[in-house]
mmCIF file of C-alpha atoms and ligand atoms in Angstrom:
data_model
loop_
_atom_site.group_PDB
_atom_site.id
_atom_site.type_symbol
_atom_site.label_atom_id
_atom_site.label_comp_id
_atom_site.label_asym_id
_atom_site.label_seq_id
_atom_site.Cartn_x
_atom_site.Cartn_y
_atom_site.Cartn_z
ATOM 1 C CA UNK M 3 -9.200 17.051 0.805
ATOM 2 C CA UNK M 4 -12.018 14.690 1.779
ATOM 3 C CA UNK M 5 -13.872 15.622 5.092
ATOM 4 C CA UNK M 6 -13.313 12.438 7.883
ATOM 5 C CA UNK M 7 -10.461 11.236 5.961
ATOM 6 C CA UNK M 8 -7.969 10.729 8.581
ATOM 7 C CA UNK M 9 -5.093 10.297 5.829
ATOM 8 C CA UNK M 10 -6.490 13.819 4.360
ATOM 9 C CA UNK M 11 -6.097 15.058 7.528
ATOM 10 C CA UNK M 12 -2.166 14.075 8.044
ATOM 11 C CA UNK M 13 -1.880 15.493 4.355
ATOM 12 C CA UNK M 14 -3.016 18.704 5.500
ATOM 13 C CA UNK M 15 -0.511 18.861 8.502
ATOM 14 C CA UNK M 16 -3.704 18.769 10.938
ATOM 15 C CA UNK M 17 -2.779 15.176 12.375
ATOM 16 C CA UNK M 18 0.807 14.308 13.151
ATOM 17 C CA UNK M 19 2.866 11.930 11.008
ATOM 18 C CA UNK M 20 6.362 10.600 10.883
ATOM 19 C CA UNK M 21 7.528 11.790 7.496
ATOM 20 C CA UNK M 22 9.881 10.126 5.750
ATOM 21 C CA UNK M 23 9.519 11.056 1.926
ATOM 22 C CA UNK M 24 7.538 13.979 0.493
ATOM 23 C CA UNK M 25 7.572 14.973 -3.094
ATOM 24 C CA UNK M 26 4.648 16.602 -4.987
ATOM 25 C CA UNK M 27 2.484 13.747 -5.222
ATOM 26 C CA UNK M 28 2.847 12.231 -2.268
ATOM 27 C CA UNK M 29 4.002 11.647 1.163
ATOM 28 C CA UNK M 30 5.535 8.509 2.530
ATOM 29 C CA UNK M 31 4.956 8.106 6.153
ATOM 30 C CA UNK M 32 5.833 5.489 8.936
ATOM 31 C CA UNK M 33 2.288 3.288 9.789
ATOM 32 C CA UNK M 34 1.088 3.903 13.278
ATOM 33 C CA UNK M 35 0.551 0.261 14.045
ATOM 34 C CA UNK M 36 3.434 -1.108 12.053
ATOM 35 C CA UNK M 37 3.854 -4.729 10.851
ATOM 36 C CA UNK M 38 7.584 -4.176 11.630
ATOM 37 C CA UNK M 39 9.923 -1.401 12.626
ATOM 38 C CA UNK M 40 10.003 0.432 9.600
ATOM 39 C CA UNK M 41 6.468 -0.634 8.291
ATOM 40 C CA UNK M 42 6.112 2.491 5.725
ATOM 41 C CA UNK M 43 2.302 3.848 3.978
ATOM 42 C CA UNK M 44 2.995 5.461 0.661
ATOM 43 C CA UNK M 45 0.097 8.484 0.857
ATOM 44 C CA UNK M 46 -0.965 9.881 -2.575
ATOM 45 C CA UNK M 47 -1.399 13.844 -1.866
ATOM 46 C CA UNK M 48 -4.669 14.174 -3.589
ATOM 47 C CA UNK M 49 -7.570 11.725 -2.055
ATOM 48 C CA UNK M 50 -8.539 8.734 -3.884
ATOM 49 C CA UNK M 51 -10.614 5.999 -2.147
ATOM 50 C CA UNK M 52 -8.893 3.595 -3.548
ATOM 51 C CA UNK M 53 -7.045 2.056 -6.759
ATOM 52 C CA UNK M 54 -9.655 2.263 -9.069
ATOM 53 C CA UNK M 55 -10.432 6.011 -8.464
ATOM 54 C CA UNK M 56 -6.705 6.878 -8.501
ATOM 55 C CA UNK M 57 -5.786 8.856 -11.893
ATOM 56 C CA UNK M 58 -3.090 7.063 -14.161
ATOM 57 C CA UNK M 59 -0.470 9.649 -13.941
ATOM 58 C CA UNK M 60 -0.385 8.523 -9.870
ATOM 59 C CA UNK M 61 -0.927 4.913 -10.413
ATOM 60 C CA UNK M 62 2.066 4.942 -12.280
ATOM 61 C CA UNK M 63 4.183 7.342 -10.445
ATOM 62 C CA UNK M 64 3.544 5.564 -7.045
ATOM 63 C CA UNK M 65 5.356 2.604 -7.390
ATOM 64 C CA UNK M 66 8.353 4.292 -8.126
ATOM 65 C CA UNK M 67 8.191 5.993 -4.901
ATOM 66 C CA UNK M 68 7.630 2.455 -3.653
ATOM 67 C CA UNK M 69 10.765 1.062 -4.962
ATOM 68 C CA UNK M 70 12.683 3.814 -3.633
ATOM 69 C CA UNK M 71 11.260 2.887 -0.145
ATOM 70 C CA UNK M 72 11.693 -0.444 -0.645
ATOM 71 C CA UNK M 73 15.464 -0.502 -1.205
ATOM 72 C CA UNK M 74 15.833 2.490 1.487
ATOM 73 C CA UNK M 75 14.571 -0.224 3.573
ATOM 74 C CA UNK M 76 16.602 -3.055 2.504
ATOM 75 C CA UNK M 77 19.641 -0.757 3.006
ATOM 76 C CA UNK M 78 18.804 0.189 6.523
ATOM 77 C CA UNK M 79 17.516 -2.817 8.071
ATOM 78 C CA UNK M 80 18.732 -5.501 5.795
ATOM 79 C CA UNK M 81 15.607 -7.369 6.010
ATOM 80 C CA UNK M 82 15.061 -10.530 3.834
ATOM 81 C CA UNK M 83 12.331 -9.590 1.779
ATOM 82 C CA UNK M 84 10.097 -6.352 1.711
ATOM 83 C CA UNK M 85 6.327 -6.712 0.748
ATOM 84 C CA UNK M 86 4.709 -3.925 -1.093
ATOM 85 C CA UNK M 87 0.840 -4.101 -1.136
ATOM 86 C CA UNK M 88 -2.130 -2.189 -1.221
ATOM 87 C CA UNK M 89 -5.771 -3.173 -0.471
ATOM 88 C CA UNK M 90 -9.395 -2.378 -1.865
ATOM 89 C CA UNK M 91 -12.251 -2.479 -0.221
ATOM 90 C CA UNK M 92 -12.785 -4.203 3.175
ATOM 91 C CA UNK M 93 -13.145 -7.626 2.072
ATOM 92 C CA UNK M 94 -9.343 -7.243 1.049
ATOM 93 C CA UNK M 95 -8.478 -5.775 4.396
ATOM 94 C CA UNK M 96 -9.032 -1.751 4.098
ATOM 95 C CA UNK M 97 -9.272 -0.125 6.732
ATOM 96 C CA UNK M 98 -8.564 3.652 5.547
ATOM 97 C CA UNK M 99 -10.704 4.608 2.677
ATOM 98 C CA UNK M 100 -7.514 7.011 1.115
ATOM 99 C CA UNK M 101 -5.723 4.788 -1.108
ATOM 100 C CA UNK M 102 -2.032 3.805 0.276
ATOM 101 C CA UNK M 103 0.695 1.652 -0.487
ATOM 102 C CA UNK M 104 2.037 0.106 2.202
ATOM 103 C CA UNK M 105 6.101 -1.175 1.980
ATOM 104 C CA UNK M 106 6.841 -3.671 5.053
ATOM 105 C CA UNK M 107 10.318 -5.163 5.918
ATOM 106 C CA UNK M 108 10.392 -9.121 6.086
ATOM 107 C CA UNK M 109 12.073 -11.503 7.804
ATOM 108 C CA UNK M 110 12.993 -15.591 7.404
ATOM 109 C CA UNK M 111 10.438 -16.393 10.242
ATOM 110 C CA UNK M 112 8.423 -13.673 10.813
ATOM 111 C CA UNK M 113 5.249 -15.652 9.909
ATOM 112 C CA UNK M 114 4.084 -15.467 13.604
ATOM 113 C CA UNK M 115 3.430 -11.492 13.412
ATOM 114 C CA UNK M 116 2.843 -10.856 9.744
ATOM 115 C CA UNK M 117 1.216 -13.443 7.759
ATOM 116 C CA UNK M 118 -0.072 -12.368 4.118
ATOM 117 C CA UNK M 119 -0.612 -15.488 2.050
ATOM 118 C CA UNK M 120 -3.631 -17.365 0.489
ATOM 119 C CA UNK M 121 -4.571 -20.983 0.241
ATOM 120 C CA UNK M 122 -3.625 -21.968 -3.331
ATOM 121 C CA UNK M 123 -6.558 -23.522 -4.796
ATOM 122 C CA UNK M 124 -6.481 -26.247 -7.553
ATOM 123 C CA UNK M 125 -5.554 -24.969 -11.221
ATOM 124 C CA UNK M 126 -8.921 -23.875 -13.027
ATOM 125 C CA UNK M 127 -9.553 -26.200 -15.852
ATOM 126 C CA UNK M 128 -11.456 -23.542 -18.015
ATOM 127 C CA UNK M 129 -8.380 -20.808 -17.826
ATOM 128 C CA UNK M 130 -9.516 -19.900 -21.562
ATOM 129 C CA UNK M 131 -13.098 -18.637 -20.259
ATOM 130 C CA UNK M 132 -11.215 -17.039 -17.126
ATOM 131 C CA UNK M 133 -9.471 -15.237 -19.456
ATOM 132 C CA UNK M 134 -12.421 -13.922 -22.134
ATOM 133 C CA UNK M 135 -14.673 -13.228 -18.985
ATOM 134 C CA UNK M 136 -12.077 -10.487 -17.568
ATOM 135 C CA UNK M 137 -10.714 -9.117 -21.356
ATOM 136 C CA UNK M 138 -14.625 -8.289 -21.582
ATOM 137 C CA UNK M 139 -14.141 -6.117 -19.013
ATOM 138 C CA UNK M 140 -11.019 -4.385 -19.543
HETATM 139 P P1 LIG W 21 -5.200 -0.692 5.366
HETATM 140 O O1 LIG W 21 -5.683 -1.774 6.279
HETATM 141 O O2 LIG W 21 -6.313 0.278 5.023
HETATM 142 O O3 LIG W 21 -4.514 -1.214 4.135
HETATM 143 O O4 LIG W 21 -4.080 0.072 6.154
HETATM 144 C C1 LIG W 21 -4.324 1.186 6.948
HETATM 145 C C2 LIG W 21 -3.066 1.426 7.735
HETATM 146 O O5 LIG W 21 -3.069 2.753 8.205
HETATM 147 C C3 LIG W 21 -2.929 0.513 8.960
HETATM 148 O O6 LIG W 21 -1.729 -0.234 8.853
HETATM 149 C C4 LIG W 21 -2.919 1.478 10.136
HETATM 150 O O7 LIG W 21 -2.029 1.091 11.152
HETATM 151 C C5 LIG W 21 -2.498 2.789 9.492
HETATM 152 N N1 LIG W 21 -3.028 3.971 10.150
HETATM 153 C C6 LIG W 21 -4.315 4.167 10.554
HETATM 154 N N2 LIG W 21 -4.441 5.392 11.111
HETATM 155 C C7 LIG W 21 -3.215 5.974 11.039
HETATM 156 C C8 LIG W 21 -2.711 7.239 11.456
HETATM 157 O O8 LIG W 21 -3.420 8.090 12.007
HETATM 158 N N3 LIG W 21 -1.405 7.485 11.216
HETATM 159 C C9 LIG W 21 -0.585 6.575 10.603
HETATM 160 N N4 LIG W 21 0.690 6.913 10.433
HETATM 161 N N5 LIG W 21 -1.020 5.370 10.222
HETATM 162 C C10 LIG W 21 -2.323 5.061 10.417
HETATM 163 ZN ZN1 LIG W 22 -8.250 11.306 1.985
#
């Protein structure tokens, strides 16, 4: 548990949460300020700042607990689409430093209160370099 984390804090039962999924690695929990009624955070149990601190064996476990949220959803509300994403680092739009997964119910329309896109920009005409300048890296 990380001091001032305020996801830490839920973890450790000392700040309420609407629970709705708990295993041993994490805890899924409705999002305060939801996107949309059922707007789900997917809480790993053991802090992590982010994706790039978070050990393999949860990277990989958490998106299975995604797509079990995801389709719980589905069921439920029998929304259009679901979006599961996860940010790192402000510029990407963190705003709680304990890595989350957040699984939000979509609708045809609902552009005017959730609106997660990008501006595509022109194809790169050096892919080839794009491509040896991140493989250096991994
Ligand atoms: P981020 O922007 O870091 O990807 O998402 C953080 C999310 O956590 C936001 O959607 C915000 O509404 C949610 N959140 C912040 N504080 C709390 C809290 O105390 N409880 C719950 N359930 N959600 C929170
Ligand atoms: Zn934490």
């Amino acid at each position: 548990m990380k001091e001032d984390c305020i996801f830490c804090k839920i973890l450790a039962g000392e700040i309420p949460s609407a629970t709705v999924y708990e295993d041993d690695s994490f805890k899924a929990i409705l999002d305060v300020n939801p996107a949309a009624r059922g707007h789900v955070i997917i809480l790993p149990k053991t802090h992590a700042a982010n994706l790039y601190e978070l050990p393999d064996e949860e990277a990989s476990k958490i998106m299975v607990v995604a797509k079990k949220i995801a389709i719980a959803l589905k069921e439920t509300y029998h929304c259009d689409g679901i979006n599961v994403l996860q940010n790192n680092g402000e510029a990407s739009g963190q705003t709680v430093f304990h890595l989350h997964v957040h699984v939000i119910p979509r609708y045809t329309g609902d552009t005017d209160t959730i609106n997660i896109g990008w501006k595509p920009q022109e194809t790169p005409s050096d892919m080839a370099a794009i491509v040896e300048e991140i493989k250096a890296n991994l």
